[in-house]
XYZ file of C-alpha atoms in Angstrom:
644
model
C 15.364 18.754 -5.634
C 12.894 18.638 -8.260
C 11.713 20.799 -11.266
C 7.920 21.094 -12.601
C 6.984 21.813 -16.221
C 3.903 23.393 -17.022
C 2.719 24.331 -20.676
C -0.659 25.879 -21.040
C -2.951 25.266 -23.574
C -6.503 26.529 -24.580
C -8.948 25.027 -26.825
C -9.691 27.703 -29.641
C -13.295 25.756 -30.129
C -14.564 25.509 -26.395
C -14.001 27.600 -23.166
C -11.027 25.452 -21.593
C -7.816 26.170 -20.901
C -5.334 22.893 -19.516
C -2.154 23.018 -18.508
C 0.076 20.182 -18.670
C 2.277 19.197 -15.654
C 5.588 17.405 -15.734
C 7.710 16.796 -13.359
C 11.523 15.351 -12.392
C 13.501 14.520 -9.639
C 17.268 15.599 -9.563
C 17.548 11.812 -7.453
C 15.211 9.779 -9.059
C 14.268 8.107 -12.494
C 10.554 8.829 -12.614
C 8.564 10.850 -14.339
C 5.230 12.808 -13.200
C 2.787 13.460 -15.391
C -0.474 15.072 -14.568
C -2.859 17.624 -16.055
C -5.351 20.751 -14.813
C -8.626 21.572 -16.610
C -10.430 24.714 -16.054
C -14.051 26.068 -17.804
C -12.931 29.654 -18.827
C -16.286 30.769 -20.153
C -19.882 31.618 -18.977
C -21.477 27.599 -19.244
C -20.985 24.223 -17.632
C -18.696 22.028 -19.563
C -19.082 18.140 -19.324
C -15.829 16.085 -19.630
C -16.722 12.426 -20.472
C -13.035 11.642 -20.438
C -10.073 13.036 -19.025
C -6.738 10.650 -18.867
C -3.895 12.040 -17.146
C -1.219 10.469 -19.831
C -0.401 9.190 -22.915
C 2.529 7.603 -23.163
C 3.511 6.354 -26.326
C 6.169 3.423 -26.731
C 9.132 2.947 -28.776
C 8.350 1.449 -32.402
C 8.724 -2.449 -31.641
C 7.418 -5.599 -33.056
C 6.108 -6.871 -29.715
C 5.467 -5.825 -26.330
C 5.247 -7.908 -23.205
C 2.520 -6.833 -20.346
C 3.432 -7.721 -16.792
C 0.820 -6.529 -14.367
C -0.860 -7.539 -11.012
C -3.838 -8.725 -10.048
C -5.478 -11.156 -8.003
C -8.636 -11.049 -5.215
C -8.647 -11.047 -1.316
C -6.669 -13.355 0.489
C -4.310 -13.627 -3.302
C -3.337 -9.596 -3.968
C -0.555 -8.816 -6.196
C -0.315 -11.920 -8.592
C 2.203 -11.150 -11.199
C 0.616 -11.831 -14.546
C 1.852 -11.159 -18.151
C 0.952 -11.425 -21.195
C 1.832 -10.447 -24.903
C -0.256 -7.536 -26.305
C -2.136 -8.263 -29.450
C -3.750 -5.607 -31.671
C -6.499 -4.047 -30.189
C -7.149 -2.691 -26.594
C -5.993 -4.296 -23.557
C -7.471 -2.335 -19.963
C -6.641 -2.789 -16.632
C -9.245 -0.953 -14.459
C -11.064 -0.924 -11.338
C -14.578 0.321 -10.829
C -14.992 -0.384 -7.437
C -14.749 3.062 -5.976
C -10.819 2.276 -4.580
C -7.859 0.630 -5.614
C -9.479 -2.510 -5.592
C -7.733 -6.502 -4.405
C -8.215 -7.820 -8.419
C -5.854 -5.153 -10.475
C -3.403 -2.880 -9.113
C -2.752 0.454 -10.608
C 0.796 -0.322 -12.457
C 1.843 -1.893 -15.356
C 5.401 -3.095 -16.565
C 6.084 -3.456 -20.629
C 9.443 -4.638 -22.118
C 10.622 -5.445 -25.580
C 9.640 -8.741 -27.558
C 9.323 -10.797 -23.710
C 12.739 -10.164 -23.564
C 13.200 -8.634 -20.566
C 14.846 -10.675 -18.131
C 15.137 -9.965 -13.715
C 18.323 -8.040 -14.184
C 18.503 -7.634 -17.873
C 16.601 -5.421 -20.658
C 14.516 -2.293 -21.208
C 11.158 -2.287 -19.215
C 8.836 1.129 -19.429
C 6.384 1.264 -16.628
C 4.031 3.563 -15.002
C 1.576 3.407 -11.698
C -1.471 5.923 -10.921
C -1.227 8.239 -7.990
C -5.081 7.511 -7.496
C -7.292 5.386 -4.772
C -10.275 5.386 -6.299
C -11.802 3.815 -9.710
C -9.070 3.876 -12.277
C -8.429 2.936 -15.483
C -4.725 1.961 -17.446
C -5.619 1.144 -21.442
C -2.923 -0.406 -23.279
C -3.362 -0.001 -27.143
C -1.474 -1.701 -29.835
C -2.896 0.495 -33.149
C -3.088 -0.811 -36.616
C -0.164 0.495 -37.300
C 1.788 -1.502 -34.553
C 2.555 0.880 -32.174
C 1.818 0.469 -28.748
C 0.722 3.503 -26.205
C -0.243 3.580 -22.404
C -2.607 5.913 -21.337
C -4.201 5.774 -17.449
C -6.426 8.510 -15.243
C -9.547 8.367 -13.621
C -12.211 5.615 -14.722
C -14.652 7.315 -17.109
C -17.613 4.631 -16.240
C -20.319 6.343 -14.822
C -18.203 9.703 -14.451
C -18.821 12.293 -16.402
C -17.570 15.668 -14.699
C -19.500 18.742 -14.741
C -16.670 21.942 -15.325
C -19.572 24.930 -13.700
C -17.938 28.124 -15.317
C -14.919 29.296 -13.376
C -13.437 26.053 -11.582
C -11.058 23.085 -12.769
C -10.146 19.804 -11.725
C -6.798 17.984 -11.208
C -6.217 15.324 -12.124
C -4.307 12.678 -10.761
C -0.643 11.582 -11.425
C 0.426 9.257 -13.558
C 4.014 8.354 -12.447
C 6.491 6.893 -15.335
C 9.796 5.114 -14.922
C 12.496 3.607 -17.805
C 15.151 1.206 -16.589
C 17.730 -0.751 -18.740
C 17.932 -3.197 -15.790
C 15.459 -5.759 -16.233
C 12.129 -5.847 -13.963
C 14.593 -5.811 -10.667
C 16.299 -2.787 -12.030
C 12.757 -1.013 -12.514
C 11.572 -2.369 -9.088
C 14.903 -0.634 -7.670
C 14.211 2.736 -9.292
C 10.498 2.699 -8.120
C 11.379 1.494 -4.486
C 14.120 4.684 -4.300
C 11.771 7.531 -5.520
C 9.326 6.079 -3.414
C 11.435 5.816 -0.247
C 12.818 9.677 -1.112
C 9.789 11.317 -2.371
C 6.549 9.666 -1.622
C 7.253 7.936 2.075
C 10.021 10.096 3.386
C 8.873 12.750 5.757
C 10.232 15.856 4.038
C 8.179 14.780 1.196
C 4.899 15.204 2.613
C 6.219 18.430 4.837
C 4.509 21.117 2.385
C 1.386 19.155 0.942
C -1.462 21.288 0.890
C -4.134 19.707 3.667
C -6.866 19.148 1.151
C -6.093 16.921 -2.545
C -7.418 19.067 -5.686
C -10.363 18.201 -7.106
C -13.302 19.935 -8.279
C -12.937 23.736 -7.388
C -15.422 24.650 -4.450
C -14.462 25.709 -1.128
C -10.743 24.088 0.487
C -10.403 23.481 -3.052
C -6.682 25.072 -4.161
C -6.155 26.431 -7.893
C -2.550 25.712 -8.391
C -1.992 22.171 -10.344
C 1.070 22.353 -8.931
C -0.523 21.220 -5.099
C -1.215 17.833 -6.328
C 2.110 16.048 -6.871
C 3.322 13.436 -5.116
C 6.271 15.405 -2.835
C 7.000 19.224 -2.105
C 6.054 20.862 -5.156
C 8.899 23.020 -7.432
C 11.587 22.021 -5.123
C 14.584 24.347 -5.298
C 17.729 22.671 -6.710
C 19.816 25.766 -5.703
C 21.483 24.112 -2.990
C 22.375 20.717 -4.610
C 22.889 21.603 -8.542
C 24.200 18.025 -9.265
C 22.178 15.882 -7.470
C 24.576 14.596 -5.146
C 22.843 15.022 -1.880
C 21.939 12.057 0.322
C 18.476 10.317 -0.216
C 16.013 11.058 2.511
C 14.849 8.111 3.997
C 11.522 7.873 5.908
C 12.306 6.753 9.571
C 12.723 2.462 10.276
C 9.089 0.855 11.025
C 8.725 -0.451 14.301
C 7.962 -4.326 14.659
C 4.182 -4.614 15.390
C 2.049 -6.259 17.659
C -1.781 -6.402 16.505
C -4.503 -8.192 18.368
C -6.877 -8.779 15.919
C -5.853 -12.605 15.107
C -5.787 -13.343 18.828
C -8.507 -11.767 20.516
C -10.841 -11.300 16.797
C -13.844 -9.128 18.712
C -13.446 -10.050 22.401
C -11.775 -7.365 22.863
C -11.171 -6.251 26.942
C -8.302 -4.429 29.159
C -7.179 -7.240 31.149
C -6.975 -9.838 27.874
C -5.229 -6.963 25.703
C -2.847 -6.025 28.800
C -1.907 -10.045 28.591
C -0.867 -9.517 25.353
C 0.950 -6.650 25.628
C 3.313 -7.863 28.382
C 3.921 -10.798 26.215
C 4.597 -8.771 23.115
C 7.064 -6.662 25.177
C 8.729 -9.322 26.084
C 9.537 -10.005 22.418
C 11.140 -6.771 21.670
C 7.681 -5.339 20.095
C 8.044 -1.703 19.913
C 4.530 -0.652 18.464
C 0.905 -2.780 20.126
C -1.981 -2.009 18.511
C -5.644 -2.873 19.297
C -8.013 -4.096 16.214
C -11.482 -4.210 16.379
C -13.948 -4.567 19.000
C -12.341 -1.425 21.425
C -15.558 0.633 21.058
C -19.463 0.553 22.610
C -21.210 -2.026 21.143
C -19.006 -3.935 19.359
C -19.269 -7.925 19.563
C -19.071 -8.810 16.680
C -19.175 -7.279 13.017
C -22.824 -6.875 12.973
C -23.250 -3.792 14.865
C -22.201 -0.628 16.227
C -19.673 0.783 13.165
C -19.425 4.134 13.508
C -19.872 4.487 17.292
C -16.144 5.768 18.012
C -16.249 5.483 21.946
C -14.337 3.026 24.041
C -16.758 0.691 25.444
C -16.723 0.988 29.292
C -17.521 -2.873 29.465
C -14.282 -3.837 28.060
C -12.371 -0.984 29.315
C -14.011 1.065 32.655
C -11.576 3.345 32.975
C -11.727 4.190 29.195
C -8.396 3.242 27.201
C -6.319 5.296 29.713
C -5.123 2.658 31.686
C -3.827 0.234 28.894
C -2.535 3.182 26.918
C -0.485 3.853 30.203
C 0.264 0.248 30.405
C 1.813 -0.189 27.079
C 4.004 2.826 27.371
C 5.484 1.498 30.414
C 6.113 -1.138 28.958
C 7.940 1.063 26.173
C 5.971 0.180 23.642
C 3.655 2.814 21.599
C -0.005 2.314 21.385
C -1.835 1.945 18.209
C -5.588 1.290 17.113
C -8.172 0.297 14.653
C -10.345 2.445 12.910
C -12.730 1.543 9.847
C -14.188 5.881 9.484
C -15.559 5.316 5.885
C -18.007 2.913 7.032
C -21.435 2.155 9.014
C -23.634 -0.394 9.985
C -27.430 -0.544 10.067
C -27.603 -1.154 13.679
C -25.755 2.317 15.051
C -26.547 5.028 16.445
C -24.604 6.590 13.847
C -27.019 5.063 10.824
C -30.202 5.524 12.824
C -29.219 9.327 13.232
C -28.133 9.971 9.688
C -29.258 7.199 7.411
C -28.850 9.505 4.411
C -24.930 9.607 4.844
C -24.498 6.213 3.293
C -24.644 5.244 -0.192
C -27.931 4.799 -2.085
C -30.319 4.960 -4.650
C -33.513 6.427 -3.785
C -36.346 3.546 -3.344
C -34.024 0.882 -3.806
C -32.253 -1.843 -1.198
C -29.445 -0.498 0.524
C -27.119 -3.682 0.183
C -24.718 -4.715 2.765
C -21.404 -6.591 2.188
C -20.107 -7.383 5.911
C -22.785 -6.541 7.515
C -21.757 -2.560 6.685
C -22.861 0.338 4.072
C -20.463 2.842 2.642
C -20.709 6.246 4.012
C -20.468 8.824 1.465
C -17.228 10.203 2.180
C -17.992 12.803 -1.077
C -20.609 14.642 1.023
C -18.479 17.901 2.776
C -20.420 17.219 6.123
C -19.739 13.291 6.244
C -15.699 14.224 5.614
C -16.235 16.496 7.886
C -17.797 14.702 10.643
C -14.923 11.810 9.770
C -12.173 14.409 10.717
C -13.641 15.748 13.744
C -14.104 11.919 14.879
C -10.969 11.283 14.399
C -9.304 14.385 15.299
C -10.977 13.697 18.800
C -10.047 10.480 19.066
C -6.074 11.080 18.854
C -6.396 14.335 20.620
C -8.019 12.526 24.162
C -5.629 9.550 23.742
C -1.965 9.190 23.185
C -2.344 7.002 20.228
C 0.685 6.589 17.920
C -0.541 4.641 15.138
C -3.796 4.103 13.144
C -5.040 1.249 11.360
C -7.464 2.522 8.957
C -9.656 -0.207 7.480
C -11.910 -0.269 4.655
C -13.721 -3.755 4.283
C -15.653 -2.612 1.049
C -16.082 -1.471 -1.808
C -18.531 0.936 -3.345
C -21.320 -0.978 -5.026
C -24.366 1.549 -4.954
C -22.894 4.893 -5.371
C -26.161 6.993 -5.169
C -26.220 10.637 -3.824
C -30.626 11.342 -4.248
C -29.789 14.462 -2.864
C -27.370 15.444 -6.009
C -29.977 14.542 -8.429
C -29.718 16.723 -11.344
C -26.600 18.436 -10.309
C -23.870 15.671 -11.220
C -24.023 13.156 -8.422
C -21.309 11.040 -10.286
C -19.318 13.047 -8.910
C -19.221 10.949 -6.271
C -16.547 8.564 -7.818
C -13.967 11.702 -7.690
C -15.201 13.671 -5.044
C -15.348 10.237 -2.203
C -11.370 9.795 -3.109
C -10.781 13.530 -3.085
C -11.886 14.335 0.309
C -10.668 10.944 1.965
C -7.032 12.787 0.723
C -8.263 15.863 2.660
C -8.960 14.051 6.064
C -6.099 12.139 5.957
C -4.337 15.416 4.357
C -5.892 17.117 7.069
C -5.258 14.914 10.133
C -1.454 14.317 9.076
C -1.054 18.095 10.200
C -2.776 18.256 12.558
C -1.692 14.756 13.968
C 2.262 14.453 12.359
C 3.251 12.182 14.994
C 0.776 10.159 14.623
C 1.504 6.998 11.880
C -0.981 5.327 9.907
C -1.448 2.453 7.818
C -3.551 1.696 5.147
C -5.889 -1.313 4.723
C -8.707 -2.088 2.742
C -9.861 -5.925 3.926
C -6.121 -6.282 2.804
C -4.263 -5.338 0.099
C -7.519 -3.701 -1.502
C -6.309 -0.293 -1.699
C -2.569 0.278 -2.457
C -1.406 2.853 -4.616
C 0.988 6.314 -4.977
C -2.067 7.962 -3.108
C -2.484 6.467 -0.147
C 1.180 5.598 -0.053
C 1.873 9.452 -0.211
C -0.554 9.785 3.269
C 0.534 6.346 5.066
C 3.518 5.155 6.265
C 3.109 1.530 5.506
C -0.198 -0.810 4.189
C -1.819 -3.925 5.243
C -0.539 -5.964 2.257
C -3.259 -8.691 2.470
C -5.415 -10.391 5.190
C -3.647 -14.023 4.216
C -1.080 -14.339 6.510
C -0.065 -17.286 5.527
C 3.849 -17.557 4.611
C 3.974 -19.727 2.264
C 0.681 -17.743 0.291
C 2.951 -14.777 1.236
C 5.838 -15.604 -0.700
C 3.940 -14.604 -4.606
C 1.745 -12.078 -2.815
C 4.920 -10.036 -1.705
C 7.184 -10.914 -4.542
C 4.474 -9.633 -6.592
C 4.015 -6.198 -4.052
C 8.128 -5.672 -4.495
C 7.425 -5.124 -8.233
C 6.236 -1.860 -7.676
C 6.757 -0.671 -3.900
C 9.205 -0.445 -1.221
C 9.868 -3.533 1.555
C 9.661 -0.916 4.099
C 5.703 -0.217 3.169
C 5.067 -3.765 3.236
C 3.429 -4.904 6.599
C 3.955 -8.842 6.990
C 2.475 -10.531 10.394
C 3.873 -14.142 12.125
C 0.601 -15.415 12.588
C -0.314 -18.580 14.209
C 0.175 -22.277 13.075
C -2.189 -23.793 11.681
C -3.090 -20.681 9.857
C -6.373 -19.444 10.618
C -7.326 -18.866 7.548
C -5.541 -21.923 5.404
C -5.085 -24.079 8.269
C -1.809 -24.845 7.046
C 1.342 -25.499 9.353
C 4.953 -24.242 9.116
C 7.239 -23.834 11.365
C 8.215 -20.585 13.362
C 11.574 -19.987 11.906
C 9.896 -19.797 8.292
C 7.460 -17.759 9.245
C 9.388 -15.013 10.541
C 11.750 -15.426 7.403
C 8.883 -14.470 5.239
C 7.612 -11.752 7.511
C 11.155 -9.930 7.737
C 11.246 -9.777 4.287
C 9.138 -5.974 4.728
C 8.223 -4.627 8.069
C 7.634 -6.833 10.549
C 4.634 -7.615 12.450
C 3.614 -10.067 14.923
C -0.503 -11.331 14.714
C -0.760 -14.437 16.491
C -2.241 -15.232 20.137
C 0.927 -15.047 21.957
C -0.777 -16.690 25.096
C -1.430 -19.731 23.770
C 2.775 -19.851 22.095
C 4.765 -22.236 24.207
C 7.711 -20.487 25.851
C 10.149 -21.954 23.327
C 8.370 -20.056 21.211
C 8.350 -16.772 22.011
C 12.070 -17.488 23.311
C 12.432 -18.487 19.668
C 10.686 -15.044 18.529
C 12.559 -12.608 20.773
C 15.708 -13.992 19.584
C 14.332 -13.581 15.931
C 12.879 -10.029 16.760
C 16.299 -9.041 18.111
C 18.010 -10.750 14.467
C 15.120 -8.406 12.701
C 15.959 -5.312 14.485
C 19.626 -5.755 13.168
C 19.031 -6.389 9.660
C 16.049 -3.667 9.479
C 17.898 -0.954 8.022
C 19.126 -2.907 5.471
C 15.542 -4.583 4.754
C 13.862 -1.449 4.797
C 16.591 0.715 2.906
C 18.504 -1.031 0.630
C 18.206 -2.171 -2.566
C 16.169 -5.402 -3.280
C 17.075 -8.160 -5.627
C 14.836 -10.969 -6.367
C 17.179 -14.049 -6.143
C 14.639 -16.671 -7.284
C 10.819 -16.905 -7.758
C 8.577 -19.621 -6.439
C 6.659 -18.988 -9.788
C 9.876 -20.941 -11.657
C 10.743 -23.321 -8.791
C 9.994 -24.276 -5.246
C 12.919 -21.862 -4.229
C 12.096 -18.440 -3.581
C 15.448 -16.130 -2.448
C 15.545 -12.657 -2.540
C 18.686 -10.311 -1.532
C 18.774 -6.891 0.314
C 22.119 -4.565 -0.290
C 22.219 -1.794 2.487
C 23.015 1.686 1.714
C 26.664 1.900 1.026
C 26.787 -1.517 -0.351
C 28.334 -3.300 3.305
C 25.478 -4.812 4.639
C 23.993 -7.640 2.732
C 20.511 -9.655 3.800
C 19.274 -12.883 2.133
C 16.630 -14.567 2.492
C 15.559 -17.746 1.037
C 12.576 -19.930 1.302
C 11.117 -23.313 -0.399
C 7.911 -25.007 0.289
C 7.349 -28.998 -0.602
C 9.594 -29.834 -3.547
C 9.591 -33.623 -5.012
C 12.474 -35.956 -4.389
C 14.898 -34.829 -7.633
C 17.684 -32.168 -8.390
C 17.770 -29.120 -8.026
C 19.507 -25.786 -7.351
C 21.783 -26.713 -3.927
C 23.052 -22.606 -4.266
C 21.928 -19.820 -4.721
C 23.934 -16.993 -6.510
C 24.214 -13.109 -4.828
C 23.596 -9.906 -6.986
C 24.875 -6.276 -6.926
C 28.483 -7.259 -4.567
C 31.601 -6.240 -5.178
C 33.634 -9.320 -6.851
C 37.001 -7.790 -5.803
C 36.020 -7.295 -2.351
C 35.865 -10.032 1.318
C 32.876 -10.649 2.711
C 31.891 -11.979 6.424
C 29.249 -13.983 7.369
C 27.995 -12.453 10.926
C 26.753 -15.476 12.438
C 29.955 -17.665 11.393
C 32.774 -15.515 10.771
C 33.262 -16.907 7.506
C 34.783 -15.010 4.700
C 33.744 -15.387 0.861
C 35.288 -13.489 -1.888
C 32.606 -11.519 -3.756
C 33.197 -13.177 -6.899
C 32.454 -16.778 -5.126
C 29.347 -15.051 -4.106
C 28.180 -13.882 -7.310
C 28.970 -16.761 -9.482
C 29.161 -20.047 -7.117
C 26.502 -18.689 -4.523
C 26.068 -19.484 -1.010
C 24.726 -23.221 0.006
C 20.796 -23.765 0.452
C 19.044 -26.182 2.962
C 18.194 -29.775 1.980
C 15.022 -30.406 3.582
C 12.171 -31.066 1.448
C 9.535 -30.161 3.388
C 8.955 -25.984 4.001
C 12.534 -24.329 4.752
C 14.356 -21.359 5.361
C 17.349 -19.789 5.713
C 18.584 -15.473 6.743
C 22.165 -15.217 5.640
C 23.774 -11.912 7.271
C 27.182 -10.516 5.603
C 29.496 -7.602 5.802
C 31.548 -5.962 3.154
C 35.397 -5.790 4.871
């Protein structure tokens, strides 16, 4: 259960009236904050800025800033640094989330906040479009975090009679170090924002500026089921409500790129079966037109070239091969040469008598028009109704760089940086009931747009287009800081890499990739038959340890930011099952660690390694540590035990 807050206020100078939203879970450590402004009188009010919260920190001498940021191909570097007097921002501009900052920050006293020891206060932004977290240290010495929508370029125009919402601003305190915090985060997530019942009674459209399918209520925007009754479970004490286990993952993309046809993709989908995949998914290149990314975005229908009999036949194909069938869809987007553009080439971005300029070969439709959103739903909606799709990958592959609306001129077309994020929420919003078995996952050419938001409509993101393991290792140690393994898609790709060339061995990357929820990306046809023999046996290992991966609680062993070693620990629900999972790239010739020590076991209590029967005492566990591998080159090792 849950319980909202809400004080109203009204300015006794101007015509507004806000009310302040908080709101806590019986279950979980974090904090909602969020805020509704409405014009109460007879003329258009202009808010130049509008943060969602201010949230000041206790009086300290210093404070330590651990954030993430990073580009394509390197999301979710973990970064810190000591705040100095003045005004440090994080912030993204770009019309989403963006691949260089992520929308959460982590501060703990005097740097002296250690994995598993000290107070860390941190907050993340419900929000997938431009944001903007300021961290202030005043000349007094006290240090505040404040974070909303990004006020460059935004100014929002109140009309008389209608609000906005703004978006939430989620907090979190933990006396555990950064892996106590990245616990707490990682269970409200997996209760409230991912789980199912969560999402059951979300309005279908996201609050934003009033105007039809607009609700009133501030109370429609958080995160879960809004003013939850506790009635049932005063104390607390009910069980957490886990989302359902991701299925491992076949996509084609990485084997097939655009040549894209039914008799190549059927290949691959016997081969994937094979495997133990449970969930295929076609990328790019399904629909008319499409050889390459130059060309035809926008043009939903299957291409009868590639497929004659439409998608029927494979669709029927991969279900009897009991596998479900997924696909790619990029909706937000459009390329010159469509018939899409050429019919409505004043649905995309742009400034009137000025270049129209392309990053991909694509333009940004403008999602904040009411017809475009609408014309993206009924796309869609079509789409999953006349095929039994599953799963959606929806891709955006940029960002917003000329956010023009010449038809708005004069009436606020900045709106555009609220009102684009606002109704992507309602077709997703929208499509989620009117599709619930339907799954989706987020991507944005990567790990460009994660965040509370889209992880509130999604089931899981795209967590960067690198797919290299060894890359992987920071990227998704940096990821666990603030969200859930089970939300973290990681592929086995091919060796070499296609993007790093680099080459690892099999083993290691599957290690790397089981570490969230498992995909497979590579071109399975050209694998030897040891190796997929070596993969279904490793699929089959995955499917066994996936409720602990998914559900239980993480602890970072080791970071490859100290070391060559990276190790990191998952304790199932209940505290029996325990995963590790430890991996090294090239280390020199000279000590070092030969163990690696457990966290979170019970010392008084046996436990039994499943592959060798072994028993260990917890104690020897948490204090001597289980043995590591000696080879220097890249390594690996998945260590299954059971509590007796």
């Amino acid at each position: 259960g849950s319980t909202t807050l809400v004080l109203g206020l009204e300015d006794l100078a101007y015509p507004l009236a806000v009310e302040l939203c908080y709101r806590v879970f019986d279950d979980a450590d974090v904090l909602e904050r969020w805020a509704r402004i409405a014009n109460t009188g007879d003329t258009p009010v202009v808010l130049r800025q509008a943060l969602s919260a201010n949230l000041w920190m206790p009086r300290e001498p210093s404070w330590r800033l651990r954030y993430l940021q990073g580009g394509w191909g390197s999301e979710n570097q973990i970064t810190e640094t000591v705040l100095r007097p003045g005004r440090f921002i994080l912030e993204s501009r770009r019309g989403t989330t963006s691949h260089q900052t992520s929308p959460w920050f982590a501060l703990d006293r005097r740097g002296e906040a250690t994995e598993e020891h000290g107070d860390v206060f941190s907050g993340s932004l419900a929000w997938s479009g431009s944001w903007k977290i300021v961290l202030e240290t005043t000349p007094g010495g006290r240090v505040h975090a404040s974070g909303g929508l990004n006020d460059f370029d935004a100014p929002i125009v109140l009309r008389p009679g209608t609000d906005v919402v703004l978006p939430v601003m989620a907090c979190l305190y933990s006396n555990g170090g950064h892996g106590g915090s990245s616990r707490a985060w990682h269970a409200s997530q997996l209760s409230h924002v991912l789980s199912r019942s969560a999402r059951d009674g979300r309005s279908p459209s996201f609050p934003g500026t009033n105007g039809p399918r607009r609700p009133e209520s501030a109370r429609a925007v958080s995160l879960a089921v809004a003013d939850a009754s506790t009635a049932g479970d005063p104390a607390g004490t009910a069980q957490p409500s886990y989302p359902p286990l991701r299925p491992v993952l076949y996509n084609s993309w990485e084997a097939t790129w655009f040549s894209v046809d039914e008799p190549g993709q059927t290949r691959l989908a016997e081969l994937a079966a094979e495997m133990g995949v449970e969930l295929f998914v076609v990328d790019d290149g399904w629909f008319t037109g499409r050889r390459d990314d130059h060309a035809a975005l926008g043009d939903w229908v299957v291409d009868t070239e590639k497929f004659p009999d439409g998608l029927a036949p494979l669709v029927a194909t991969v279900k009897g091969l009991g596998m479900g069938f997924g696909i790619w869809v990029e909706p937000e987007m459009t390329t010159p040469d469509s018939d899409l553009y050429r019919a409505h080439p004043d649905w995309v971005l742009h400034f009137a008598n000025r270049n129209r300029t392309e990053r991909r070969n694509q333009l940004v439709l403008n999602l904040a028009r009411d017809d475009v959103a609408g014309w993206v739903f009924a796309t869609l909606d079509r789409l999953l109704t006349e095929h039994e799709i599953e799963f959606v990958k929806w891709d955006m592959n940029r960002h917003l760089s000329e956010p023009g609306w010449p038809a708005e001129t004069g009436h606020n077309p900045e709106r555009v940086w609220l009102d684009y994020t606002r109704n992507l929420y309602a077709v997703l919003d929208g499509l989620r009931a009117a599709h619930p078995d339907v799954d989706i996952e987020s991507c944005s050419g990567g790990g460009g747009r994660i965040d509370l938001g889209m992880l509130s409509r999604t089931e899981q993101v795209w967590t960067s287009d690198n797919t290299d393991a060894l890359d992987r290792i920071a990227i998704q140690e940096g990821f666990s800081q603030a969200w859930p393994a089970q939300a973290m898609m990681a592929w086995v790709t091919d060796s070499p890499n296609p993007l790093t060339r680099r080459r690892l061995p099999l083993s290691f990357r599957f290690h790397v990739a089981m570490a969230g929820s498992l995909g497979i990306g590579g071109d399975l046809a050209e694998w030897s038959h040891e190796e997929r023999t070596e993969a279904r046996d490793l699929v089959a290992l995955y499917k066994k340890i996936r409720p602990t991966v998914q559900h239980g609680r993480l602890y970072r062993l080791a970071s490859t930011r100290q070391g060559p070693l990276g190790a990191v620990e998952y304790l199932g629900p209940g505290g029996y099952d325990v995963v590790v999972i430890a991996f090294s790239g090239p280390r020199p010739l000279r000590p070092w660690p030969s163990r690696i020590r457990l966290a979170g076991l019970d010392e008084a209590a046996t436990y039994r390694d499943c592959d060798s029967g072994a028993e260990t005492s917890g104690a020897v566990l948490t204090h001597l540590g289980l043995e590591l591998p000696t080879a220097l080159d890249a390594t690996s090792m998945l260590v299954r035990l059971e509590r007796l």
